[in-house]
CSV table of C-alpha atoms in Angstrom, one decimal:
chain,number,residue,atom,x,y,z
A,19,MET,CA,58.9,44.0,-36.6
A,20,ARG,CA,56.9,44.6,-39.7
A,21,THR,CA,56.3,40.9,-40.3
A,22,GLY,CA,54.9,40.5,-36.8
A,23,THR,CA,52.6,43.5,-37.3
A,24,ALA,CA,51.4,42.1,-40.6
A,25,ASP,CA,50.7,38.7,-39.0
A,26,VAL,CA,48.6,40.3,-36.3
A,27,LEU,CA,46.7,42.5,-38.8
A,28,GLY,CA,46.1,39.6,-41.1
A,29,VAL,CA,44.7,37.4,-38.3
A,30,SER,CA,42.5,40.3,-37.1
A,31,LEU,CA,41.1,40.9,-40.5
A,32,ARG,CA,40.4,37.2,-41.1
A,33,GLN,CA,38.6,36.9,-37.8
A,34,ARG,CA,36.6,40.1,-38.4
A,35,LEU,CA,35.4,38.9,-41.8
A,36,THR,CA,34.7,35.3,-40.7
A,37,PRO,CA,31.2,34.5,-39.3
A,38,ALA,CA,31.3,33.7,-35.6
A,39,ASP,CA,30.2,30.0,-36.1
A,40,LEU,CA,33.1,29.4,-38.5
A,41,LEU,CA,36.0,31.1,-36.5
A,42,GLY,CA,37.2,27.8,-35.0
A,43,ARG,CA,37.3,26.1,-38.3
A,44,MET,CA,39.1,29.0,-40.0
A,45,ASN,CA,41.7,29.2,-37.3
A,46,ALA,CA,42.3,25.5,-37.4
A,47,THR,CA,42.5,25.5,-41.2
A,48,PHE,CA,45.1,28.2,-41.3
A,49,ARG,CA,47.2,26.6,-38.5
A,50,PHE,CA,47.0,23.3,-40.3
A,51,LEU,CA,48.1,24.9,-43.6
A,52,LEU,CA,50.9,26.9,-42.1
A,53,THR,CA,52.4,24.0,-40.0
A,54,GLY,CA,51.9,21.6,-42.9
A,55,SER,CA,53.8,23.8,-45.3
A,56,MET,CA,56.7,24.1,-42.8
A,57,ALA,CA,56.8,20.3,-42.5
A,58,ALA,CA,56.7,19.9,-46.3
A,59,ALA,CA,59.5,22.5,-46.7
A,60,ALA,CA,61.6,20.7,-44.1
A,61,ALA,CA,61.1,17.4,-45.8
A,62,ALA,CA,61.8,18.8,-49.2
A,63,THR,CA,65.1,20.3,-48.1
A,64,PHE,CA,66.3,17.3,-46.2
A,65,ARG,CA,69.6,15.8,-47.5
A,66,PRO,CA,70.9,12.8,-45.7
A,67,ARG,CA,74.6,12.8,-45.2
A,68,THR,CA,76.7,9.9,-46.5
A,69,CYS,CA,79.2,7.9,-44.4
A,70,GLU,CA,81.9,8.9,-46.8
A,71,GLY,CA,82.1,12.5,-45.4
A,72,GLY,CA,80.8,14.1,-48.5
A,73,PRO,CA,78.1,16.8,-48.6
């Protein structure tokens, strides 16, 4: 539960400190960076299996 609370507080703080005309860009940038890092991590940990049955 602590992580969820920290996420909400972090977003609230960023939105409070960001000027109103930049809120959309700030939110889009954070969403892009977070989802991009998840995709990069998934690609970095991908190990194709071989047909020989080995790991």
